[in-house]
Amino acid sequence: MQPADIKNVKITDEFWSRKQALVKKEVIPYQWEILNDRIPEAEASYCMHNFKAAGLLNEKMRKKGDAFEAPRFTYRGFAVFPEKREDAKDDEFYGFVFQDSDLYKWIEAVGYSLMTNPDPVLEETADHAIDIVCAAQLPNGYLDTYYIINGMDKSFSDLRDHHELYCLGHLIEGAVAYYLATGKDKLLKAAERYADHVASLFGNGEGKINGYPGHEIAEMALFALYDLTGEERYKALAEYFIDERGKEPNYFEKEHPDMKGKPDYYHQAHMPVREQTEAVGHAVRAVYLYSGMADMARLTGDKSLLDACEKLFESIVDTKMYITGGIGATHLGESFSLPYDLPNDTAYSETCAAIGLVFFAERMLRIKADSKYADVMELALYNTVLSGMALDGKSFFYVNPLEVIPENCKKDERKTHVKPVRQKWFGCACCPPNIARLISSLGRYIFTEDDTTLYTHLYAGCETTKTVNGKNVSVSMQSGFPNTGNVRITVTGAAGSDFTLALRVPGWTGGRYSLNMTGASEKETKNGYIYLTGFEDEAAIEISFDMIPRLISADTRVAEDNFKAAVTRGPVVYCMEGVDNGENLRQIKIDKRGTITEEVSDEFGYDVVTLKASAKRIIPAKTDFKPFGGLYSEFTSVEEKEISLRLIPYYLWANRGENEMSVYINI
Ligand code: FUB
Ligand code: ZN
């Protein structure tokens, strides 16, 4: 299966169109300013600065030929920032070593946005940025500003940490999107030249580098480049990277002898990928790798690789995923923790990791339409991914905790990674442009298709067409998600063809739905999809999923969540905030047998379903008997105060100022 052609999916959905418009109107222009360091109150990026500095060096080299003394490599650190912005020198590199990738993600977001919303001015800005990128590329195709500026003699000498292949991956993904959107191939050619250069250096032969990316992404990007160009060499390079990872002798040990004998979980290089069964290490790296592995399994039919993907997916979903679809429980190494270790207030749950989980799930759907993958994709999307961006598109979360007491995050060193409000930008700014590119490419996640069947994974209003047996079939979907579970789909022009429409029955429905249709018939239900066939020329399908609020508790092995539950409604996870319920949310106990009522609120600028639940605030009575000092008193009784608990969608938390928040509630 393939994802449906994104250019052929027109999003008409109220909820998602608003997000896409926000990305276009606010996020993309704001990020362009940031990349150019024109927002004084946000952390400086130096991203465009670096491309320009590399371009200048290149020009000098071109002009002076041999007379030009190219810089010798000086290690200037993994992240280099000047004391003050004014101190930045025109010919030096600043920021993190992977700063180039921020622009590539921005270009990708622009590309996808232009597909749905043509905008000549934005396109001109992107063309201008692309000219600056291309001016920085070396004649042999190499393109990474950190080494071009600091000295090429050490390029590819630190694959583990120095992100040159990560930047290649993002360059390819940006270039593919921009080409698909505009037909302009300047950046695509630059990406191909860089990929070709890498392909010429890497491999198992004499004098070749037999390594692989320290931060995965090049794998899935190269498969996308192969999909677009049909050039086998890109597929071969991606396969090489995947096959080599974790083999003995470990490549990263050669680069970093101090690692000798220590299994490299962090980079998922602790064993060959086909033997990996547990999701470990840096969470973004992991899910980017698994996405590439799933691409390879689909393209090659490699059963052992598919088995590994399935086991890794299960390992995440059954033991390491927050109810919000967030992954990566610990800030130590931004990593997966042990199975069932899912702390709420020290959670890392990086936005990029949830985005990577969307990538992985979508790639599994390309192999097999099984609703378990779409359930996870939807969960991550509606909760952690959306939580990553403020309602006004101007600030972002990197870390997505499930519980916050603002004062603690500021003062407790174990929680300094947790921010109680979204930030304008980050020195390490991987997440904001990642959200922008995902939201603007939403059209790629709604359907997958094979020759005859259109598989519907996400219920987002849109229009698309599909050619089956030479007939042009039009599909139009209207959806009330996430406010209601009502979906209406019309199919036109399918009569006499084998056109099949597969509709996902989300896991959160418990398999219950109501289906009414004219002009089509139900064939079967398999792996969580209802298959409809026998279409007449005009068919109308109404499917409705009950979005009742539910209390969901975690496996009892998640120690943090014992005697607690989260409230969900459809794919949306809810949370309580201090602004609605007063501080000290840990005192609140929800009435587990009470009804939860729905209210439509316009407080967030559009209609949002908020919830009201009967609950109690439980406060131990104060006693005078304090045998061990002021902190402790003998327990006698509790004071229980009835309250009406207000819950809002988790993705909206912290849009009304700094306050307490918790997803889990005592039961
Ligand atoms: O290393 C590049 C990006 O920076 C990672 O994906 C994020 O987790 C952050 O560490
Ligand atoms: Zn990130």
XYZ file of C-alpha atoms and ligand atoms in Angstrom:
678
model
C 0.000 0.000 0.000
C 0.924 3.612 -0.440
C -0.246 6.724 1.351
C -2.758 8.508 -0.866
C -1.093 11.144 -3.029
C -0.992 14.152 -0.740
C -1.609 16.549 -3.625
C -4.823 14.694 -4.241
C -6.184 15.069 -0.702
C -7.824 18.430 -0.124
C -8.422 19.057 3.561
C -11.800 20.667 4.167
C -12.038 19.745 7.823
C -12.996 22.509 10.226
C -10.664 21.376 12.997
C -7.605 20.588 10.889
C -8.051 23.436 8.393
C -7.832 25.796 11.339
C -4.558 24.206 12.441
C -3.174 24.248 8.903
C -4.176 27.883 8.482
C -2.441 28.673 11.770
C 0.734 26.990 10.572
C 0.598 29.002 7.371
C -0.379 32.319 8.915
C 1.610 32.262 12.152
C 4.049 29.393 12.485
C 5.777 29.500 9.103
C 6.325 33.310 9.041
C 7.333 33.330 12.720
C 9.815 30.517 12.227
C 11.322 32.274 9.222
C 11.973 35.289 11.423
C 13.458 33.014 14.078
C 15.725 31.231 11.595
C 17.008 34.681 10.647
C 17.433 35.761 14.287
C 15.006 38.612 13.972
C 13.007 37.888 17.144
C 15.102 39.423 19.922
C 13.107 37.946 22.797
C 13.367 34.345 21.528
C 16.494 32.183 21.666
C 18.658 32.869 18.633
C 18.839 30.166 15.984
C 21.830 31.124 13.772
C 20.463 28.723 11.192
C 20.463 31.111 8.202
C 23.582 32.746 9.585
C 25.402 29.412 9.229
C 24.251 28.787 5.675
C 25.361 32.289 4.718
C 28.726 31.852 6.424
C 29.270 28.549 4.608
C 28.212 30.183 1.350
C 30.769 32.970 1.821
C 33.553 30.475 2.410
C 32.516 28.595 -0.655
C 32.602 31.722 -2.735
C 36.076 32.559 -1.472
C 37.229 29.062 -2.354
C 35.744 29.288 -5.819
C 37.386 32.655 -6.439
C 40.808 31.900 -5.017
C 41.133 28.218 -5.896
C 44.308 26.764 -4.374
C 45.290 30.088 -2.858
C 42.385 29.889 -0.453
C 43.248 28.426 2.876
C 40.273 26.396 3.879
C 39.793 26.245 7.645
C 41.289 23.255 9.441
C 38.833 21.545 11.726
C 38.623 23.048 15.161
C 36.256 21.366 17.542
C 33.938 24.086 18.718
C 31.533 21.927 20.631
C 28.223 20.265 20.023
C 26.409 23.523 20.674
C 28.157 26.861 20.278
C 26.537 30.138 21.114
C 28.156 33.586 21.305
C 27.927 35.431 24.605
C 25.662 38.008 23.033
C 23.991 38.046 19.637
C 26.000 41.107 18.655
C 29.199 39.108 19.220
C 28.352 36.607 16.469
C 31.011 36.647 13.739
C 29.975 36.413 10.106
C 32.238 33.481 9.350
C 31.608 31.274 12.365
C 29.165 28.495 13.041
C 26.703 28.882 15.918
C 23.952 26.827 17.415
C 23.677 23.058 17.660
C 25.576 20.922 15.185
C 22.266 19.979 13.555
C 21.024 23.556 13.165
C 20.740 23.158 9.360
C 17.878 20.741 9.888
C 15.629 23.501 11.248
C 15.581 25.213 7.876
C 14.988 21.940 6.044
C 11.969 21.223 8.238
C 10.744 24.747 7.625
C 11.040 24.236 3.864
C 9.169 20.953 4.192
C 6.359 22.693 6.068
C 6.301 25.417 3.411
C 6.157 22.800 0.658
C 3.197 20.977 2.159
C 1.479 24.230 2.962
C 1.895 25.482 -0.626
C 0.222 22.310 -1.876
C -2.988 23.249 -0.143
C -2.586 27.040 -0.037
C -0.578 28.468 -2.931
C 1.190 31.648 -1.869
C 3.616 33.285 -4.330
C 5.232 35.495 -1.686
C 5.979 32.573 0.616
C 7.240 30.568 -2.338
C 9.582 33.406 -3.226
C 10.915 33.471 0.336
C 11.500 29.718 0.224
C 13.221 30.010 -3.181
C 15.481 32.629 -1.679
C 16.279 30.347 1.280
C 17.002 27.506 -1.137
C 19.436 29.717 -3.065
C 21.271 30.374 0.204
C 21.381 26.645 1.018
C 22.642 25.728 -2.427
C 25.351 28.384 -2.310
C 26.699 26.627 0.777
C 26.972 23.212 -0.910
C 30.485 22.099 -1.769
C 31.240 21.136 -5.374
C 31.416 17.446 -4.400
C 27.860 17.607 -3.008
C 28.767 17.771 0.690
C 26.371 19.970 2.605
C 26.645 20.455 6.344
C 27.504 23.930 7.521
C 29.158 22.842 10.771
C 32.047 21.151 8.943
C 32.116 23.475 5.946
C 32.757 26.327 8.378
C 34.859 24.547 10.988
C 36.985 22.465 8.633
C 36.210 19.577 6.338
C 39.154 17.439 7.462
C 37.031 15.869 10.198
C 33.808 15.453 8.256
C 32.131 12.064 8.798
C 34.602 11.341 11.587
C 31.928 11.423 14.291
C 28.817 9.801 12.923
C 27.609 9.043 16.406
C 27.214 12.624 17.538
C 27.712 14.956 14.650
C 24.431 14.681 12.756
C 25.721 15.097 9.170
C 23.506 12.215 8.071
C 20.604 13.561 10.119
C 20.891 16.832 8.215
C 21.009 14.844 4.970
C 17.742 13.157 5.983
C 15.975 16.419 6.707
C 17.398 17.997 3.546
C 15.923 15.166 1.491
C 12.544 15.362 3.207
C 12.366 19.138 2.717
C 13.493 18.870 -0.892
C 10.983 16.137 -1.741
C 8.098 18.146 -0.284
C 9.168 21.336 -2.028
C 9.547 19.571 -5.351
C 6.151 17.889 -5.033
C 4.545 21.207 -4.192
C 6.201 23.458 -6.748
C 7.843 21.234 -9.337
C 11.078 23.158 -8.625
C 14.019 20.820 -8.331
C 16.916 23.030 -7.249
C 16.845 21.744 -3.664
C 16.020 18.223 -4.795
C 19.107 18.192 -6.995
C 21.170 19.484 -4.055
C 19.763 16.699 -1.871
C 20.523 14.112 -4.525
C 24.073 15.423 -4.871
C 24.600 15.172 -1.112
C 23.060 11.684 -1.052
C 25.247 10.629 -3.985
C 28.316 11.981 -2.225
C 27.431 10.012 0.911
C 26.751 6.891 -1.166
C 30.201 7.231 -2.735
C 31.864 7.281 0.698
C 29.884 4.665 2.631
C 29.955 0.914 2.218
C 31.906 -2.191 3.109
C 34.626 -1.956 0.473
C 38.239 -0.924 0.950
C 38.568 2.686 2.122
C 34.839 3.092 2.679
C 33.111 4.226 5.838
C 31.106 1.294 7.143
C 29.032 3.358 9.560
C 25.494 4.596 9.853
C 23.685 7.624 11.265
C 24.039 8.420 14.973
C 20.630 10.072 14.726
C 18.394 8.162 12.396
C 16.156 9.745 9.771
C 18.304 9.429 6.626
C 16.923 5.897 6.274
C 13.270 6.857 5.834
C 14.237 9.983 3.891
C 16.290 7.963 1.401
C 13.355 5.618 0.913
C 11.198 8.667 0.172
C 13.812 9.846 -2.330
C 13.730 6.404 -3.900
C 9.908 6.520 -4.031
C 10.118 9.837 -5.865
C 13.016 9.207 -8.226
C 12.928 5.438 -8.615
C 16.738 5.482 -8.203
C 17.791 2.168 -6.664
C 20.964 3.669 -5.238
C 19.006 5.631 -2.629
C 17.136 2.529 -1.539
C 20.419 0.643 -1.379
C 22.020 3.309 0.822
C 19.062 3.303 3.222
C 19.182 -0.489 3.386
C 22.884 -0.366 4.053
C 22.413 1.956 7.015
C 19.698 -0.276 8.464
C 21.568 -3.524 7.908
C 24.822 -2.251 9.398
C 23.373 -0.823 12.598
C 24.322 -2.739 15.697
C 26.564 -5.234 13.909
C 29.804 -6.309 15.571
C 32.344 -4.794 15.675
C 30.254 -1.821 16.670
C 31.028 1.140 14.425
C 30.517 3.768 17.112
C 33.058 1.981 19.299
C 35.618 2.545 16.576
C 34.902 6.263 16.736
C 34.579 6.402 20.499
C 36.797 3.732 22.076
C 35.562 4.739 25.547
C 32.270 3.015 24.665
C 33.991 -0.359 24.473
C 31.904 -3.106 25.965
C 28.929 -0.908 26.810
C 25.803 -1.796 24.843
C 24.743 1.253 22.854
C 21.040 1.420 23.607
C 20.927 5.189 23.179
C 21.537 4.955 19.398
C 19.708 1.629 19.002
C 23.082 0.154 18.059
C 23.205 -2.457 20.830
C 22.383 -5.305 18.437
C 21.428 -5.793 14.783
C 18.023 -4.296 14.135
C 16.315 -7.559 13.254
C 17.092 -8.853 16.741
C 15.714 -5.830 18.540
C 12.452 -6.457 20.364
C 12.346 -3.705 22.985
C 12.120 0.009 22.191
C 15.150 1.559 23.869
C 17.343 4.610 23.922
C 16.707 8.079 22.600
C 13.018 8.041 21.709
C 13.094 10.255 18.613
C 16.027 8.340 17.184
C 14.252 5.067 17.903
C 10.969 5.822 16.170
C 12.743 7.397 13.214
C 14.756 4.189 12.863
C 11.677 1.984 13.194
C 9.951 4.071 10.502
C 12.875 3.416 8.159
C 12.810 -0.278 9.060
C 9.094 -0.428 8.263
C 9.748 1.242 4.896
C 12.403 -1.334 4.164
C 10.189 -4.225 5.270
C 7.452 -2.971 2.930
C 9.750 -2.455 -0.035
C 11.708 -5.695 0.330
C 9.159 -8.023 1.923
C 11.808 -8.888 4.542
C 9.824 -10.906 7.073
C 12.415 -10.767 9.844
C 12.483 -6.987 9.620
C 8.700 -6.811 9.712
C 8.660 -9.098 12.765
C 11.091 -6.754 14.503
C 8.920 -3.742 13.608
C 5.851 -5.445 15.030
C 7.622 -6.379 18.245
C 9.028 -2.884 18.655
C 5.618 -1.366 18.038
C 4.120 -3.640 20.687
C 6.932 -2.868 23.082
C 6.065 0.826 22.815
C 2.301 0.550 22.927
C 2.052 -2.157 25.556
C 4.725 -0.962 27.957
C 6.207 2.453 27.176
C 3.607 4.852 25.831
C 1.784 7.491 27.825
C -1.973 7.640 27.425
C -1.361 10.885 25.531
C 0.575 9.019 22.823
C 3.773 10.538 24.214
C 6.921 8.421 24.386
C 10.324 8.743 26.012
C 9.674 8.752 29.751
C 13.005 10.052 30.956
C 14.982 13.203 30.323
C 18.147 11.163 30.908
C 19.180 10.712 27.303
C 15.701 11.852 26.176
C 15.012 8.165 26.254
C 12.598 5.349 26.734
C 12.720 4.128 30.294
C 12.012 0.650 31.619
C 8.702 -0.987 30.739
C 5.863 0.546 32.787
C 8.030 3.372 34.091
C 5.855 6.291 33.043
C 6.228 9.106 35.549
C 3.775 11.946 35.020
C 5.567 14.987 36.429
C 9.076 14.210 35.193
C 7.920 12.855 31.831
C 10.013 13.820 28.839
C 7.542 12.896 26.096
C 9.238 15.046 23.492
C 6.967 16.457 20.816
C 9.313 15.111 18.115
C 9.023 11.623 19.599
C 5.226 11.669 19.305
C 5.653 12.906 15.738
C 8.044 10.024 15.093
C 5.477 7.623 16.516
C 2.970 8.986 13.991
C 5.535 8.276 11.243
C 6.125 4.740 12.497
C 2.420 3.916 12.838
C 1.662 5.326 9.394
C 4.412 3.204 7.872
C 3.029 0.104 9.538
C -0.348 0.976 7.992
C 1.281 0.980 4.583
C 2.188 -2.643 5.222
C -1.065 -3.755 6.766
C -4.400 -2.064 7.433
C -4.758 -2.906 11.086
C -6.579 -0.387 13.224
C -4.129 -0.823 16.092
C -1.627 1.273 14.148
C -4.137 3.967 13.252
C -5.352 4.105 16.862
C -1.855 5.012 18.015
C -1.318 7.449 15.167
C -4.559 9.214 16.048
C -3.791 9.227 19.779
C -0.361 10.794 19.326
C -1.708 13.310 16.854
C -4.708 14.610 18.812
C -2.853 14.773 22.097
C 0.927 15.138 22.351
C 1.530 16.521 18.859
C -1.165 19.174 19.175
C -0.155 19.963 22.727
C 3.242 20.941 21.342
C 1.905 24.183 19.900
C -0.009 27.052 21.538
C -3.433 28.023 20.259
C -1.946 31.127 18.661
C 0.890 29.167 17.016
C 3.509 31.365 18.690
C 4.933 29.171 21.415
C 5.779 25.511 21.773
C 6.326 22.632 24.139
C 9.360 20.429 23.705
C 8.522 18.307 26.750
C 4.925 17.231 27.306
C 4.369 16.257 30.938
C 1.171 14.723 32.263
C 1.325 16.608 35.522
C 2.686 20.035 36.318
C 3.061 22.062 39.464
C 4.697 25.200 38.046
C 6.679 26.114 41.130
C 8.276 22.662 41.274
C 9.420 22.757 37.652
C 11.176 26.033 38.250
C 12.933 25.088 41.460
C 13.442 21.343 41.356
C 16.465 20.373 39.289
C 14.940 16.996 38.473
C 12.186 18.817 36.616
C 13.914 21.725 34.936
C 13.231 20.104 31.551
C 9.494 20.522 32.239
C 8.200 23.962 31.336
C 4.847 25.043 32.743
C 4.120 27.227 29.712
C 5.069 26.950 26.065
C 8.298 28.642 25.031
C 8.819 31.079 22.188
C 11.693 29.047 20.811
C 14.513 26.731 21.892
C 18.259 26.759 21.301
C 17.710 23.121 20.325
C 14.645 23.776 18.216
C 13.818 20.404 16.725
C 10.168 20.345 17.828
C 8.471 23.514 16.503
C 9.325 23.028 12.825
C 8.547 19.334 13.193
C 4.993 20.180 14.286
C 4.662 22.592 11.375
C 5.688 19.993 8.809
C 3.430 17.322 10.269
C 0.317 19.487 10.463
C 0.779 20.847 6.982
C 1.247 17.315 5.619
C -1.814 15.895 7.382
C -3.281 14.914 4.011
C -0.766 12.096 3.863
C -2.014 10.385 7.030
C -5.744 10.115 6.334
C -5.720 7.313 3.781
C -3.550 4.583 2.406
C -4.494 2.855 -0.798
C -3.829 -0.140 -2.982
C -5.166 -0.819 -6.480
C -8.804 -1.041 -5.489
C -9.135 -0.014 -1.857
C -9.033 3.329 -0.111
C -8.326 2.722 3.569
C -9.599 5.490 5.832
C -7.459 5.788 8.949
C -8.231 9.266 10.213
C -11.600 10.927 10.153
C -10.617 14.354 8.921
C -12.892 16.084 6.442
C -11.397 16.076 2.967
C -11.907 15.390 -0.695
C -9.956 12.964 -2.823
C -10.186 10.906 -5.974
C -9.045 7.442 -6.918
C -8.902 5.682 -10.239
C -10.150 2.088 -10.167
C -10.662 -0.021 -13.308
C -10.255 3.160 -15.321
C -13.064 4.923 -13.456
C -12.514 8.155 -11.604
C -14.010 7.771 -8.172
C -14.558 10.898 -6.048
C -14.680 10.646 -2.296
C -15.799 13.460 -0.060
C -15.717 13.155 3.717
C -17.249 15.433 6.321
C -16.313 14.748 9.887
C -17.271 16.150 13.255
C -14.036 14.865 14.866
C -12.915 15.502 17.517
C -16.117 17.161 18.780
C -18.491 14.503 17.498
C -18.014 11.040 16.090
C -20.317 11.673 13.131
C -18.848 11.140 9.703
C -20.527 11.395 6.314
C -18.847 10.175 3.185
C -20.108 10.453 -0.362
C -18.637 8.369 -3.151
C -19.328 9.229 -6.759
C -18.502 7.438 -9.973
C -17.597 3.998 -8.612
C -20.443 2.007 -10.218
C -19.239 -1.091 -12.044
C -15.721 -0.858 -10.574
C -13.990 -2.854 -7.863
C -13.669 0.256 -5.722
C -13.608 -0.662 -2.037
C -13.760 1.739 0.863
C -12.320 0.532 4.153
C -13.406 2.452 7.225
C -11.514 2.199 10.472
C -13.435 1.379 13.616
C -11.370 3.140 16.300
C -10.282 1.033 19.253
C -11.818 3.565 21.648
C -15.302 2.649 20.397
C -15.001 -0.898 21.714
C -16.069 -1.987 18.227
C -19.397 -0.165 18.369
C -20.647 2.133 15.638
C -23.776 2.827 13.666
C -23.632 2.658 9.918
C -26.254 3.791 7.409
C -25.659 3.879 3.728
C -27.198 4.020 0.351
C -25.511 2.898 -2.841
C -22.942 0.546 -1.268
C -22.901 -2.663 0.711
C -20.938 -3.995 3.604
C -18.646 -6.866 2.733
C -16.721 -7.729 5.852
C -14.951 -6.362 8.915
C -11.296 -7.298 9.270
C -8.540 -6.048 11.553
C -10.661 -3.127 12.677
C -11.788 -1.976 9.213
C -15.256 -2.250 7.668
C -14.947 -2.978 3.963
C -17.626 -1.491 1.709
C -18.061 -2.595 -1.908
C -20.687 -2.831 -4.645
C -20.850 0.904 -5.148
C -23.539 2.535 -7.241
C -22.789 5.766 -9.023
C -23.831 7.882 -6.068
C -23.291 6.446 -2.612
C -23.686 8.088 0.773
C -22.348 6.583 3.941
C -23.003 7.792 7.438
C -20.959 6.264 10.174
C -21.172 7.353 13.745
C -18.895 6.523 16.645
C -20.018 7.130 20.157
C -17.616 9.483 21.903
C -18.663 8.816 25.434
C -16.300 10.094 28.110
C -14.530 7.178 29.731
C -12.322 6.677 32.755
C -9.223 4.831 31.672
C -6.733 3.385 34.090
C -3.234 2.222 33.336
C -1.846 -1.285 33.801
C -1.220 -1.706 37.522
C 2.486 -2.088 36.803
C 2.540 1.644 36.066
C 3.116 2.414 39.721
C 2.499 6.145 39.257
C -1.046 5.645 38.097
C -2.369 3.192 40.663
C -5.700 4.378 42.067
C -5.886 6.956 39.309
C -7.651 7.264 35.997
C -7.535 9.550 33.007
C -10.641 10.782 31.256
C -10.832 10.275 27.519
C -13.490 11.069 24.978
C -12.974 9.541 21.557
C -9.308 10.034 20.686
C -8.941 13.035 22.978
C -7.384 12.764 26.417
C -8.597 15.284 28.968
C -6.834 17.000 31.820
C -7.719 19.184 34.781
C -6.171 22.608 35.239
C -5.808 24.816 38.288
C -7.419 27.756 36.518
C -10.710 25.816 36.426
C -10.430 23.730 39.564
C -8.164 25.542 42.008
C -4.619 24.515 42.893
C -3.493 21.283 44.554
C -5.130 19.024 42.013
C -3.803 15.980 43.817
C -6.552 16.499 46.397
C -9.216 15.842 43.818
C -10.960 12.504 43.563
C -13.351 11.859 40.717
C -16.656 10.173 41.402
C -16.090 6.989 39.455
C -19.755 6.164 39.252
C -20.866 9.709 38.510
C -21.860 10.904 35.087
C -19.562 13.053 33.049
C -21.380 15.714 31.104
C -20.270 17.542 27.997
C -20.296 21.262 27.376
C -19.363 23.091 24.236
C -17.113 25.985 25.139
C -15.959 28.835 22.921
C -13.364 29.942 25.434
C -10.508 28.737 23.241
C -11.598 30.648 20.164
C -13.606 27.837 18.597
C -16.057 25.192 19.786
C -14.342 22.734 22.097
C -16.038 19.956 24.041
C -15.132 20.342 27.689
C -16.319 17.991 30.418
C -17.857 18.311 33.864
C -17.525 15.480 36.343
C -18.713 15.164 39.883
C -15.741 14.936 42.205
C -14.577 15.664 45.713
C -11.736 17.644 47.093
C -10.351 15.622 49.973
C -8.445 17.398 52.703
C -7.207 15.591 55.809
C -8.479 17.227 58.956
C -5.857 19.193 60.900
C -5.014 17.725 64.268
C -2.881 19.093 67.028
C -1.014 15.875 67.723
C 2.245 16.302 65.814
C 4.627 13.670 67.168
C 7.448 14.431 64.719
C 7.301 18.170 64.279
C 5.104 20.477 62.251
C 5.040 18.438 59.083
C 3.200 15.388 60.432
C 0.030 14.983 62.436
C -1.937 11.985 63.515
C -4.555 11.087 60.962
C -8.112 11.258 62.184
C -10.492 12.017 59.355
C -10.818 13.808 56.071
C -12.928 16.707 55.016
C -14.680 15.970 51.729
C -15.980 18.828 49.654
C -18.189 18.145 46.636
C -16.932 19.893 43.534
C -17.776 20.040 39.896
C -14.558 19.110 38.137
C -13.880 20.777 34.807
C -11.786 18.940 32.254
C -10.390 20.296 29.011
C -8.594 18.513 26.158
C -4.975 17.874 27.093
C -3.752 19.502 23.884
C -5.198 22.799 25.104
C -3.512 22.920 28.493
C -1.435 25.972 29.411
C -3.220 28.228 26.971
C -4.635 30.307 29.800
C -1.445 31.149 31.634
C 0.746 29.255 34.029
C -1.116 26.890 36.348
C -1.298 23.368 37.682
C -2.293 20.551 35.357
C -2.851 16.842 35.711
C -4.089 14.177 33.323
C -4.505 11.500 35.962
C -7.117 11.939 38.661
C -7.541 9.978 41.883
C -10.398 7.510 41.740
O 19.525 15.548 18.028
C 18.559 16.220 17.248
C 17.314 16.449 18.048
O 17.621 17.236 19.193
C 16.679 15.215 18.639
O 15.814 14.553 17.789
C 15.986 15.757 19.822
O 15.616 14.778 20.744
C 16.995 16.733 20.358
O 17.928 16.071 21.128
Zn 12.107 17.822 19.297
